[in-house]
Coordinates of N, CA and C in Angstrom, one line a residue:
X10 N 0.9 -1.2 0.0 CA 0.0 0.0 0.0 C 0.9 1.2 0.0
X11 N 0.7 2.0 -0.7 CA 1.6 3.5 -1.0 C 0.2 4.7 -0.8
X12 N 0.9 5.4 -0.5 CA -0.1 6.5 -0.1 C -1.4 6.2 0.1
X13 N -1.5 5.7 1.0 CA -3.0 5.5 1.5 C -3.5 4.5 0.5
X14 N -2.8 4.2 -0.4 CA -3.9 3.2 -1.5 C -3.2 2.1 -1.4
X15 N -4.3 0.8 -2.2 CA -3.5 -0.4 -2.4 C -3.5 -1.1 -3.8
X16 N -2.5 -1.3 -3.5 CA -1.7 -2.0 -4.8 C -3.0 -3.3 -5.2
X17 N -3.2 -4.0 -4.4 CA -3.1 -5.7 -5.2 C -4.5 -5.6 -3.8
X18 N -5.9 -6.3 -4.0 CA -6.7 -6.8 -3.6 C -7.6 -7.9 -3.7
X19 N -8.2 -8.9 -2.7 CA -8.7 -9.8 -2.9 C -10.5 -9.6 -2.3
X20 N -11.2 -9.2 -3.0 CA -12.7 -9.1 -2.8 C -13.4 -10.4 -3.3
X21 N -14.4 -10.5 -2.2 CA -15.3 -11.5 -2.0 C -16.8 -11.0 -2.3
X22 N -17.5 -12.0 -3.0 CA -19.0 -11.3 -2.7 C -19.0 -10.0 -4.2
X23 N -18.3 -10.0 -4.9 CA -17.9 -9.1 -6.0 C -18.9 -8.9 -7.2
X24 N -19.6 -9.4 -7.4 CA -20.6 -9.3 -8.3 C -21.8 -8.2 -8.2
X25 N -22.0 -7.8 -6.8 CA -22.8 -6.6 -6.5 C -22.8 -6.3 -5.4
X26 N -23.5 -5.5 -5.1 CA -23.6 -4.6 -3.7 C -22.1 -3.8 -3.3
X27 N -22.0 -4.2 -1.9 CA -20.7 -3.8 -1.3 C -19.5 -3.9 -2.0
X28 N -19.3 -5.6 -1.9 CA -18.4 -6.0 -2.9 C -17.8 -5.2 -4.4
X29 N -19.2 -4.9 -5.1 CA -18.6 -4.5 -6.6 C -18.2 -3.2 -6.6
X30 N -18.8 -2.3 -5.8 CA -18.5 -1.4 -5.4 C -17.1 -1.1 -5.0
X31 N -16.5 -1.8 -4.4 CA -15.0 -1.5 -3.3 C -14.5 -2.3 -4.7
X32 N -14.7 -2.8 -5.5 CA -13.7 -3.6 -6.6 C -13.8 -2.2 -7.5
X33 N -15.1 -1.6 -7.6 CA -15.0 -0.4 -8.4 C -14.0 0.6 -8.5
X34 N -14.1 0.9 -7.2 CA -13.3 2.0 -6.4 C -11.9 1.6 -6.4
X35 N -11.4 0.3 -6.3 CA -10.3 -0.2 -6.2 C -9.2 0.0 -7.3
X36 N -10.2 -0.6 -8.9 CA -9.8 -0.6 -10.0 C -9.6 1.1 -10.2
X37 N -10.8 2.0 -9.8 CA -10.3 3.4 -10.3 C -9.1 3.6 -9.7
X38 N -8.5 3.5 -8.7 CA -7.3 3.6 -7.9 C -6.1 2.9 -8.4
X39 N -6.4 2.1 -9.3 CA -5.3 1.2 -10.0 C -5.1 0.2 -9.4
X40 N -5.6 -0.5 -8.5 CA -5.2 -1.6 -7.4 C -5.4 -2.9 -8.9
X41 N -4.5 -4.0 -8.5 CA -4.8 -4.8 -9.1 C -5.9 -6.2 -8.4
X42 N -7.2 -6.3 -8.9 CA -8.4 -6.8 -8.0 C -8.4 -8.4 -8.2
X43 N -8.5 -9.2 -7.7 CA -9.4 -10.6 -7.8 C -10.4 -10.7 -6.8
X44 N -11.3 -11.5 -7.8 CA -12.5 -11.9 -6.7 C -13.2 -13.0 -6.6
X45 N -14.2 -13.5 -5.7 CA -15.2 -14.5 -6.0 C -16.3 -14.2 -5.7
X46 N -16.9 -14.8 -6.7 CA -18.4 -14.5 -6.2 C -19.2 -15.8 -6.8
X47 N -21.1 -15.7 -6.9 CA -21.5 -16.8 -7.4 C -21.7 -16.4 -8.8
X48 N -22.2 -15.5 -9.4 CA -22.2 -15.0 -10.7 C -21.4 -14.4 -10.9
X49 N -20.0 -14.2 -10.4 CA -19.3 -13.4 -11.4 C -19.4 -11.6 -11.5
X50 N -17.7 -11.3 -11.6 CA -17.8 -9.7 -11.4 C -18.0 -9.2 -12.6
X51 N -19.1 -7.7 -12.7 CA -19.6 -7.5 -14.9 C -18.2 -6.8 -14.7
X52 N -17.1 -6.1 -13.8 CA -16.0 -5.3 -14.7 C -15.2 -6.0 -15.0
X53 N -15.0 -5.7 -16.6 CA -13.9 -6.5 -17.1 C -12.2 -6.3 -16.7
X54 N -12.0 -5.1 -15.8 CA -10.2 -5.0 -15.1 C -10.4 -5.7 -14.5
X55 N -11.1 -6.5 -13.9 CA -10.9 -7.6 -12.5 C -9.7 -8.8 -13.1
X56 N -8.1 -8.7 -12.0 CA -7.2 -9.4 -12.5 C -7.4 -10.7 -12.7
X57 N -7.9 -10.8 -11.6 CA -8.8 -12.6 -11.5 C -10.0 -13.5 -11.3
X58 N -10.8 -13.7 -11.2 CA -12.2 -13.5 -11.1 C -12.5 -15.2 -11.0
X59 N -13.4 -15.8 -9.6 CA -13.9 -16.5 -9.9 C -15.3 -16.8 -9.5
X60 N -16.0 -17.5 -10.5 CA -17.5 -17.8 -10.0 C -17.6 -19.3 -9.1
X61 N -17.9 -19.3 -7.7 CA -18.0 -20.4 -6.8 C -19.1 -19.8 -6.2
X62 N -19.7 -20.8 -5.8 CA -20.9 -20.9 -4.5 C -20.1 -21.0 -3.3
X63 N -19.7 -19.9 -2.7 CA -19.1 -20.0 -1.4 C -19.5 -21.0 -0.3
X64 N -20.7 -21.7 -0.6 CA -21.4 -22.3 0.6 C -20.9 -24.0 0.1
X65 N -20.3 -23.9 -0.7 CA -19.4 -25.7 -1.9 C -17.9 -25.2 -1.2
X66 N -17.5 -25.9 -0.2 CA -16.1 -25.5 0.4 C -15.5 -26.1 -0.3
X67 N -15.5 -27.1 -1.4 CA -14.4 -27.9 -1.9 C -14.5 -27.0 -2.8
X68 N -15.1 -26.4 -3.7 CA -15.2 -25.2 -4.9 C -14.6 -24.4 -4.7
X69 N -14.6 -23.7 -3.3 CA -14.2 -22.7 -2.6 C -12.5 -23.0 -2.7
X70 N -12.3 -24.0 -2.0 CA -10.9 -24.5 -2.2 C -10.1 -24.1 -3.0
X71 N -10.7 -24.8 -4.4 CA -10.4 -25.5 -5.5 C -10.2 -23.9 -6.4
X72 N -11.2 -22.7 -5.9 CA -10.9 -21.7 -6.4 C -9.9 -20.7 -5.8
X73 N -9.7 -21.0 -4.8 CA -8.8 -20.1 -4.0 C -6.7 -20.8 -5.0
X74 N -7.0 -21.6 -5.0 CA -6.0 -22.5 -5.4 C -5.3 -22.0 -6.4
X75 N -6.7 -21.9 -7.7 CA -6.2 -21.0 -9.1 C -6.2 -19.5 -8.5
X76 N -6.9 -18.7 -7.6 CA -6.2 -17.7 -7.9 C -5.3 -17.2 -7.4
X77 N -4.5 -18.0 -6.5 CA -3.6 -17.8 -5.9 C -2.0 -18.3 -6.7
X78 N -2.2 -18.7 -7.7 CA -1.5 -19.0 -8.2 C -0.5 -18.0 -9.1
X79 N 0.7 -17.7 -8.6 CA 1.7 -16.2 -8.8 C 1.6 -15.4 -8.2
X80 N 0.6 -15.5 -7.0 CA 0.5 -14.4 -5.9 C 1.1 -14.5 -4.6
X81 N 1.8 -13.9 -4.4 CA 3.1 -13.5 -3.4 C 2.6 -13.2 -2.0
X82 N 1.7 -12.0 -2.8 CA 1.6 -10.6 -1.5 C -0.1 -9.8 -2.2
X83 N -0.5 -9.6 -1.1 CA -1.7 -8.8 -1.3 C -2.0 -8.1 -0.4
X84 N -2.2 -6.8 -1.0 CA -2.3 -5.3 0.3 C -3.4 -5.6 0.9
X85 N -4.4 -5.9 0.4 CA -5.8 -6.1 1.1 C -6.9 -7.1 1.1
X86 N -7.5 -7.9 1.5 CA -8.2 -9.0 1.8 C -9.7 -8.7 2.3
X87 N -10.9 -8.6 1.5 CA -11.8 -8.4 2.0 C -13.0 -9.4 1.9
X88 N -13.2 -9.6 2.9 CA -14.1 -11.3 3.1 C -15.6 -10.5 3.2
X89 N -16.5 -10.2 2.5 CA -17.4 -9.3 2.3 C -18.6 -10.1 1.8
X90 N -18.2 -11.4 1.0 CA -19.8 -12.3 0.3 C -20.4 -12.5 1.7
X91 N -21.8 -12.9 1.3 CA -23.0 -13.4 2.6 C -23.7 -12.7 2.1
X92 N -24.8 -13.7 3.0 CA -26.4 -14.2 3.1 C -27.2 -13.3 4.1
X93 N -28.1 -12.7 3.8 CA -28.9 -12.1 4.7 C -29.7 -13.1 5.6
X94 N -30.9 -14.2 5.3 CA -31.7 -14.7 5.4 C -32.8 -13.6 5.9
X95 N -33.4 -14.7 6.5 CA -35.3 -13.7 6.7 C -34.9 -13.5 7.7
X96 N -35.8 -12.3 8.1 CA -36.4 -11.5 9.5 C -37.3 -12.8 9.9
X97 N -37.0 -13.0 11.3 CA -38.3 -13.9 11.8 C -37.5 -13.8 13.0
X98 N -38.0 -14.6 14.1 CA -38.0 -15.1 15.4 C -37.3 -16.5 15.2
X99 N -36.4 -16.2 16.0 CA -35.3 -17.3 16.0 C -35.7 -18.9 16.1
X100 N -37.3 -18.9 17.5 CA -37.8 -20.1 17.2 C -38.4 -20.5 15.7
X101 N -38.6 -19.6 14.7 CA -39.2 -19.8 13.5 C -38.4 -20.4 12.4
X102 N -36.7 -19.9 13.0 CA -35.5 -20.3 12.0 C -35.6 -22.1 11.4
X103 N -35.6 -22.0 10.1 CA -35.6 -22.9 10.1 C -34.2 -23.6 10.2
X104 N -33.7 -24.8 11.0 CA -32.3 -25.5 11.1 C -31.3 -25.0 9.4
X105 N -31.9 -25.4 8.3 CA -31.2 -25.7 6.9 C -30.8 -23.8 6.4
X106 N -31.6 -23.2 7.0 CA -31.4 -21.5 7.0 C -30.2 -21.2 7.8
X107 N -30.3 -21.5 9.1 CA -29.0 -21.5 9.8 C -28.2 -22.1 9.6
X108 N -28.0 -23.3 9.3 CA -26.6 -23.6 8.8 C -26.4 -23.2 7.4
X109 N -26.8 -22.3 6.3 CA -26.4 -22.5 5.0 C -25.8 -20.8 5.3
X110 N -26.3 -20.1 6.3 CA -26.3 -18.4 7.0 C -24.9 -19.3 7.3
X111 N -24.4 -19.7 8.2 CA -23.0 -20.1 8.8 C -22.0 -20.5 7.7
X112 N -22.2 -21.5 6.9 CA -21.7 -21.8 5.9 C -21.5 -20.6 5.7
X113 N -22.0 -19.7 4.5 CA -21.4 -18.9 3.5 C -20.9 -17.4 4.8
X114 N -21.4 -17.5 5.6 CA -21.4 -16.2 6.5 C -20.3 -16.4 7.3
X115 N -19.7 -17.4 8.0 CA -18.5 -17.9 8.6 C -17.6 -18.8 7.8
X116 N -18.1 -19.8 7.7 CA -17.4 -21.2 7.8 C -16.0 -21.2 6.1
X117 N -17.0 -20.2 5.0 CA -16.2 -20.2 3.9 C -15.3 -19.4 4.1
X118 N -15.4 -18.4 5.0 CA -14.2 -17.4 5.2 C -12.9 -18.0 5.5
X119 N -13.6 -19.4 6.0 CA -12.3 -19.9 6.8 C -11.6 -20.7 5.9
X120 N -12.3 -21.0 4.7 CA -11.5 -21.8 3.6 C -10.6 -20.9 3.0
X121 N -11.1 -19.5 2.9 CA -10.3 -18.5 2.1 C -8.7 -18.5 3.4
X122 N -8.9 -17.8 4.6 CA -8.1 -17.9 5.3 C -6.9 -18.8 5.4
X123 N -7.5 -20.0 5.3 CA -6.4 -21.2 5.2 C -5.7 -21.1 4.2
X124 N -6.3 -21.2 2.9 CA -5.6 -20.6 1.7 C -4.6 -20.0 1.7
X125 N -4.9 -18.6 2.5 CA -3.6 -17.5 2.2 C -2.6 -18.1 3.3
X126 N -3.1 -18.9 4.5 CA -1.9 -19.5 5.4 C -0.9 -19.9 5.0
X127 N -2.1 -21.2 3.8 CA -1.2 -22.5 3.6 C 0.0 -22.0 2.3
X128 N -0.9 -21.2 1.5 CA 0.4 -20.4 0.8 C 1.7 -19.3 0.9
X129 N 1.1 -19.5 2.2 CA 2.0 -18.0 2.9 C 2.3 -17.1 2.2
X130 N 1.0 -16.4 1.6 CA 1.1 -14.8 0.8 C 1.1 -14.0 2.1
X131 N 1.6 -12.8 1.7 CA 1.9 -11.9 2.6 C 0.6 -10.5 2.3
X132 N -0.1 -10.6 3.4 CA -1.2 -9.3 3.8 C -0.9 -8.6 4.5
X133 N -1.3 -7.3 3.6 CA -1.3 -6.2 4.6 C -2.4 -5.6 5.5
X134 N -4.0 -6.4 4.4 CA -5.1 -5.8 6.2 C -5.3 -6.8 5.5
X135 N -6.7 -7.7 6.4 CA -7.7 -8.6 6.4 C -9.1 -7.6 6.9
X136 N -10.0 -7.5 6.3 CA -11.2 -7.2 7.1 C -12.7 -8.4 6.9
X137 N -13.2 -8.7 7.3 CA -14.5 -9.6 7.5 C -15.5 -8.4 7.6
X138 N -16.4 -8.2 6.4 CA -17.5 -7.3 6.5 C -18.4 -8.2 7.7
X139 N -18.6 -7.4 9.0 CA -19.6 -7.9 9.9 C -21.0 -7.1 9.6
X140 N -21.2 -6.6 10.8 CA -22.8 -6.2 10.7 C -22.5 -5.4 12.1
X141 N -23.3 -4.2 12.5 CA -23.8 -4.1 13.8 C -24.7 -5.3 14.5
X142 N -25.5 -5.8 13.7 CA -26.3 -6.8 13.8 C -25.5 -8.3 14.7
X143 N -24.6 -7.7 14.8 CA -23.4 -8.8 15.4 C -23.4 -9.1 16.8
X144 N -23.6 -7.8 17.5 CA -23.5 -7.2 18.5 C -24.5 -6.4 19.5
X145 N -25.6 -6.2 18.0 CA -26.5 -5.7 19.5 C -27.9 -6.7 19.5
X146 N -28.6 -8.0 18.4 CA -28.9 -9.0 19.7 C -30.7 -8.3 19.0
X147 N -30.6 -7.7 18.3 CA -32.5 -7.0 18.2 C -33.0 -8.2 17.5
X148 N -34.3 -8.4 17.9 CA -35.0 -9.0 17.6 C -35.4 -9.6 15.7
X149 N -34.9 -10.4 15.5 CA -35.6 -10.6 13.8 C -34.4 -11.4 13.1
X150 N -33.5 -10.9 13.7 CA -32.3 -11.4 12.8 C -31.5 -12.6 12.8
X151 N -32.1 -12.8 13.7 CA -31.8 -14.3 14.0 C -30.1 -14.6 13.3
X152 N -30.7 -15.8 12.6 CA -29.5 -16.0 11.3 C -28.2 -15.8 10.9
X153 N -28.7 -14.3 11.0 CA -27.8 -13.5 10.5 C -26.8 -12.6 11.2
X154 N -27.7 -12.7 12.5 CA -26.7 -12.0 13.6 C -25.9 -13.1 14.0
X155 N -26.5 -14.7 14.6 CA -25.4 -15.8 14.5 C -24.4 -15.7 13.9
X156 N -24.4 -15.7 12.5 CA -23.1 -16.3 11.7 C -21.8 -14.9 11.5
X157 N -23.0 -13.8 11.4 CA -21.9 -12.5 11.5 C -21.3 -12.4 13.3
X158 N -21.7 -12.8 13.9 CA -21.4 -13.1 15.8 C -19.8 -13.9 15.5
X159 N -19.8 -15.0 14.8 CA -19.2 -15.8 15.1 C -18.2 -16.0 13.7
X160 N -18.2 -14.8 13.3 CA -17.2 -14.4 12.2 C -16.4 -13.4 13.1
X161 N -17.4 -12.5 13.8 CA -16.2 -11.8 14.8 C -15.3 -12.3 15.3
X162 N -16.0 -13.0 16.2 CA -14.7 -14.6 16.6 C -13.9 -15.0 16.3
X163 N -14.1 -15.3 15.1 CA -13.5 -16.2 14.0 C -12.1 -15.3 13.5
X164 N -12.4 -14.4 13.7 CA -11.5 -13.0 13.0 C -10.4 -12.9 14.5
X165 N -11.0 -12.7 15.5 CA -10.4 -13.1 16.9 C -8.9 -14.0 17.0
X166 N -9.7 -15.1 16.6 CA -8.9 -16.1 16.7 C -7.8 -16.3 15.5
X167 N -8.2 -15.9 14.2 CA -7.1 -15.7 13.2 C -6.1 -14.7 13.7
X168 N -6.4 -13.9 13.9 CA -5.1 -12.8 14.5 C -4.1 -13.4 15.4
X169 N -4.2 -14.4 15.7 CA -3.5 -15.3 16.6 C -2.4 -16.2 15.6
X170 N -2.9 -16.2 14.0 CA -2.1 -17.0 13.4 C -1.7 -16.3 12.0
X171 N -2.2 -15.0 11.8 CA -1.0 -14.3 10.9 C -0.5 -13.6 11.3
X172 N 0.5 -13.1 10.5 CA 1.3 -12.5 11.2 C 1.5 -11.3 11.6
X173 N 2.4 -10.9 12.7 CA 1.8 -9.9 13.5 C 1.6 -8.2 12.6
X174 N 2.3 -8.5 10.9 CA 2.3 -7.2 10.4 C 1.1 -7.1 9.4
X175 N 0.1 -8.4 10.0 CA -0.8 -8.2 9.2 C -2.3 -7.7 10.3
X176 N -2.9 -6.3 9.6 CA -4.1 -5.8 10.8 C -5.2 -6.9 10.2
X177 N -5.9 -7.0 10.9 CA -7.1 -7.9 10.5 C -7.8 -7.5 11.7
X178 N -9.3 -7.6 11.1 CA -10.3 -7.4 11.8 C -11.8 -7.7 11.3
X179 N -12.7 -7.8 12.5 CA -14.0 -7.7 11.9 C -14.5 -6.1 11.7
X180 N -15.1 -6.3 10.5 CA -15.6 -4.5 10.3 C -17.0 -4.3 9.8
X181 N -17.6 -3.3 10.4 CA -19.3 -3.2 10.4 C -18.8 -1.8 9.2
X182 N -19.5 -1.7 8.3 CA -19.7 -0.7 7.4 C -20.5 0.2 7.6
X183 N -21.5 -0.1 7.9 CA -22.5 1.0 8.4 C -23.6 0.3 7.1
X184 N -24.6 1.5 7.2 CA -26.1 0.9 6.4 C -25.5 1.5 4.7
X185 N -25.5 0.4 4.4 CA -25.3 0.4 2.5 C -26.5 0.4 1.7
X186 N -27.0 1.1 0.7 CA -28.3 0.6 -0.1 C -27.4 -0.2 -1.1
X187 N -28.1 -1.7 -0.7 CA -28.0 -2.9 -1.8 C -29.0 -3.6 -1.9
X188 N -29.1 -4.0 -2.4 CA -30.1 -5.1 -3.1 C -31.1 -5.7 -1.9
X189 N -30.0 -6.0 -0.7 CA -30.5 -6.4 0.6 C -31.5 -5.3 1.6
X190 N -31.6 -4.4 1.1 CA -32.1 -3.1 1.8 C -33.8 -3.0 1.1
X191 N -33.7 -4.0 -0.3 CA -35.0 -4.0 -1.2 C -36.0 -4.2 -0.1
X192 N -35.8 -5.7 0.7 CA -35.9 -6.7 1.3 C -36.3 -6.4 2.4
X193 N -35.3 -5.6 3.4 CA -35.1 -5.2 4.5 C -36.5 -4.6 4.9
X194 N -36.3 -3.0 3.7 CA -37.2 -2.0 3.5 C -38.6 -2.1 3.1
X195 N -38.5 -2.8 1.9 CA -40.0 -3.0 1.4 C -40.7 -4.5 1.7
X196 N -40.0 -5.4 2.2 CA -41.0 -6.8 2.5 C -40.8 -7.1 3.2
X197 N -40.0 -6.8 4.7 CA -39.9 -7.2 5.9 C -40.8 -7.3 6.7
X198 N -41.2 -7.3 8.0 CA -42.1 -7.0 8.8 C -41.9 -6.0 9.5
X199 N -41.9 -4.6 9.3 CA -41.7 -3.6 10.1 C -42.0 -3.4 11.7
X200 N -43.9 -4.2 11.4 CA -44.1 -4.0 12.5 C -43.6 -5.3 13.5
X201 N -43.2 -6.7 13.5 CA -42.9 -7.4 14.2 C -41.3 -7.3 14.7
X202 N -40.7 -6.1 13.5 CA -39.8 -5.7 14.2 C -39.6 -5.1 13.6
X203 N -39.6 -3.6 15.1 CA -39.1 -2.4 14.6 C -37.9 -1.8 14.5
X204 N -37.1 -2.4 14.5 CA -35.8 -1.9 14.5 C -35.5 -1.5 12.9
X205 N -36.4 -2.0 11.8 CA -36.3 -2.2 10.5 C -37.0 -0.7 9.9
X206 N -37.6 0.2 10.8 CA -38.2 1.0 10.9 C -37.2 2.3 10.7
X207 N -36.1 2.3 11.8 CA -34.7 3.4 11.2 C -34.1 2.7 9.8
X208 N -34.2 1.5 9.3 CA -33.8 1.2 8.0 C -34.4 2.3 6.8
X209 N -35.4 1.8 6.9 CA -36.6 2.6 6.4 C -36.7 4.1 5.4
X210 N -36.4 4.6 7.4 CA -36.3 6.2 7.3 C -34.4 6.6 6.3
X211 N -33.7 5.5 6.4 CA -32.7 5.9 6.4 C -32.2 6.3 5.0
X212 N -33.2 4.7 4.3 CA -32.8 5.1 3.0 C -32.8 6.3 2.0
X213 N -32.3 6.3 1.0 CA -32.4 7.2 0.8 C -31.8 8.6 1.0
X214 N -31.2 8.8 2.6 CA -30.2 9.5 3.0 C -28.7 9.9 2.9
X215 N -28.3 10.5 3.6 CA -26.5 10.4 3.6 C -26.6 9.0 4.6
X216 N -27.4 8.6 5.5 CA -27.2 7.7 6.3 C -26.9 6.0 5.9
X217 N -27.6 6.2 4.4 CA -27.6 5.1 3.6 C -26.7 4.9 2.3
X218 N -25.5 5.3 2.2 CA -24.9 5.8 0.9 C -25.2 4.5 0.1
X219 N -24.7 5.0 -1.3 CA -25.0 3.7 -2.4 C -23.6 2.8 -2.2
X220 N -23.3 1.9 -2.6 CA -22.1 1.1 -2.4 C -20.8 1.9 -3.0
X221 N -20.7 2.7 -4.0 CA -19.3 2.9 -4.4 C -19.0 4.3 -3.0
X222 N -20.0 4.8 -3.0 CA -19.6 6.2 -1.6 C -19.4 5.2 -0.2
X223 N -20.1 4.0 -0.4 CA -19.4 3.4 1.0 C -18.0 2.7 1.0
X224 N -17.9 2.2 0.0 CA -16.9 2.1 -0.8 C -15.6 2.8 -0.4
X225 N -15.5 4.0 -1.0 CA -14.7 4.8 -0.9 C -14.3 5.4 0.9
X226 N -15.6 5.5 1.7 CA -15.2 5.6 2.5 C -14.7 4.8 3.7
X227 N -14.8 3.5 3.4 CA -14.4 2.3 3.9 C -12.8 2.6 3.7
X228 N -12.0 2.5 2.3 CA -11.2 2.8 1.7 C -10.3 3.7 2.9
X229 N -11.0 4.6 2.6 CA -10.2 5.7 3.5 C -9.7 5.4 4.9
X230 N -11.2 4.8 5.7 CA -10.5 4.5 6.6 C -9.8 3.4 7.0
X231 N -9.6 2.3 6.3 CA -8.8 0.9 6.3 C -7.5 1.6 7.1
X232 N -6.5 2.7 7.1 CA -5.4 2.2 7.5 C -5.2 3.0 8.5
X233 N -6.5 3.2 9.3 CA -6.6 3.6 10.6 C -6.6 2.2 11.7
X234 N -7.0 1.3 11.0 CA -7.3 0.1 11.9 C -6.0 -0.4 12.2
X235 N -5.0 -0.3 11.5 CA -3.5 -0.8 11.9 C -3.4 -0.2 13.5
X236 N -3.6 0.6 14.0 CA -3.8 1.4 15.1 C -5.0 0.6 16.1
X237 N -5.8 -0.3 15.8 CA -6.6 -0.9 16.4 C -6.3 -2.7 16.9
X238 N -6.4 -3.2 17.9 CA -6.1 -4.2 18.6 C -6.6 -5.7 17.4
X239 N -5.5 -5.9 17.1 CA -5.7 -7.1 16.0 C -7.0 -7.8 16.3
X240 N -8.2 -8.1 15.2 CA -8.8 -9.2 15.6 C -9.9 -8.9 16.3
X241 N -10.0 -7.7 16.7 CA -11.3 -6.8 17.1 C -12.4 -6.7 16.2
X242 N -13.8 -6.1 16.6 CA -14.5 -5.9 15.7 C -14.8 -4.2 16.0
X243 N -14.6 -3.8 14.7 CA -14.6 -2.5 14.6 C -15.8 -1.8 13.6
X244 N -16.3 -1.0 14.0 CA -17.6 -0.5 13.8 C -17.2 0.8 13.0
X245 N -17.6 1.9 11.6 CA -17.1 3.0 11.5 C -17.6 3.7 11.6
X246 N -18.9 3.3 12.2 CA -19.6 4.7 12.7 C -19.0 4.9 14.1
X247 N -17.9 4.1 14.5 CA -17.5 4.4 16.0 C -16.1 5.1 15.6
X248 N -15.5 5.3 14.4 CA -14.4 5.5 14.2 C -14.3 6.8 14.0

């Protein structure tokens, strides 16, 4: 990374929302990008690109494999694919929702991770897109607060095994309008849970930027977290 930018990145989840966005912003910056997703990233600079179902760990594997192949070193690492699932009441979850939320929401991160271990590329940040939803426990989310809970963790406990010049962390973005916000906003149950209710109001706002302005501002602040306790989960509306 040279002046606040980075050279070489690896985005997850790249085909839309957050993801394509920070690949956008990345490419305008000249970074050289790869990614995975399940459909595939539409910009054609993406250095490497593959299409897996993150929730097929042997695919997941098998793709990490090819793209790591000639890769040394990579400035930045962003573990950002996942699953919303439904708003409901956790007694309602169904078992096959929760584990497929863990799978793609935890469990594939950890395939990527091993990857860069076992090849011993050299990173300069890791972040794990979390959630607030991680941490504060409201009612609906069931799901999705689980698997983003225990990616925090998971983020925890990797810091323990790269190495010490690499920052890693779990990181909340704040409210993004993507695709997931359709959902959130327009077919959720507002009223069984109102927390979906500042979603709402939000969109539409500065409160809600579109992905490439969150993007960008994620960007910016990435290399303030070198300054923050490896392996933490870090919030940017707290930053």
């Amino acid at each position: 990374m040279q002046d606040g930018r980075f050279g070489s990145a690896l985005v997850t989840g790249n085909s839309s929302g957050l993801g394509l966005g920070l690949t956008r912003v990345l490419l305008e910056q000249g970074a050289h990008v790869y990614g995975m997703s399940r459909r595939g990233c539409p910009e054609a600079g993406v250095s490497g690109d593959e299409r897996v179902d993150l929730g097929d760990f042997t695919a997941t594997g098998a793709a990490m494999e090819r793209l790591l192949q000639g890769v040394d070193s990579l400035d930045l690492v962003v573990l950002n694919a996942g699953l919303l699932g439904h708003m409901q009441r956790m007694q309602d979850a169904p078992m096959d929702e929760l584990r497929l939320l863990m799978d793609v929401n935890t469990f594939a991160n950890k395939v990527i991770l091993d990857a860069l271990l076992k090849h011993r590329v050299r990173v300069g940040q890791i972040i794990a897109i979390s959630s607030g939803a991680s941490v504060s426990g409201h009612a609906g989310w069931s799901g999705y607060s689980l698997s983003k809970a225990a990616l925090n963790m998971m983020m925890q406990l990797y810091a323990h095994e790269f190495p010490e010049e690499t920052a890693i962390n779990a990181f909340a973005p704040g409210l993004v309008d993507t695709a997931m916000q359709d959902y959130l906003c327009d077919e959720a149950d507002r009223e069984s849970f109102p927390v979906l209710q500042r979603l709402k109001a939000a969109r539409g706002t500065r409160d809600m930027p579109n992905p490439e302005d969150a993007a960008r501002a994620i960007l910016d602040v990435l290399p303030r977290l070198h300054q923050t306790t490896r392996g933490s989960f870090v919030d940017i509306r707290q930053l």
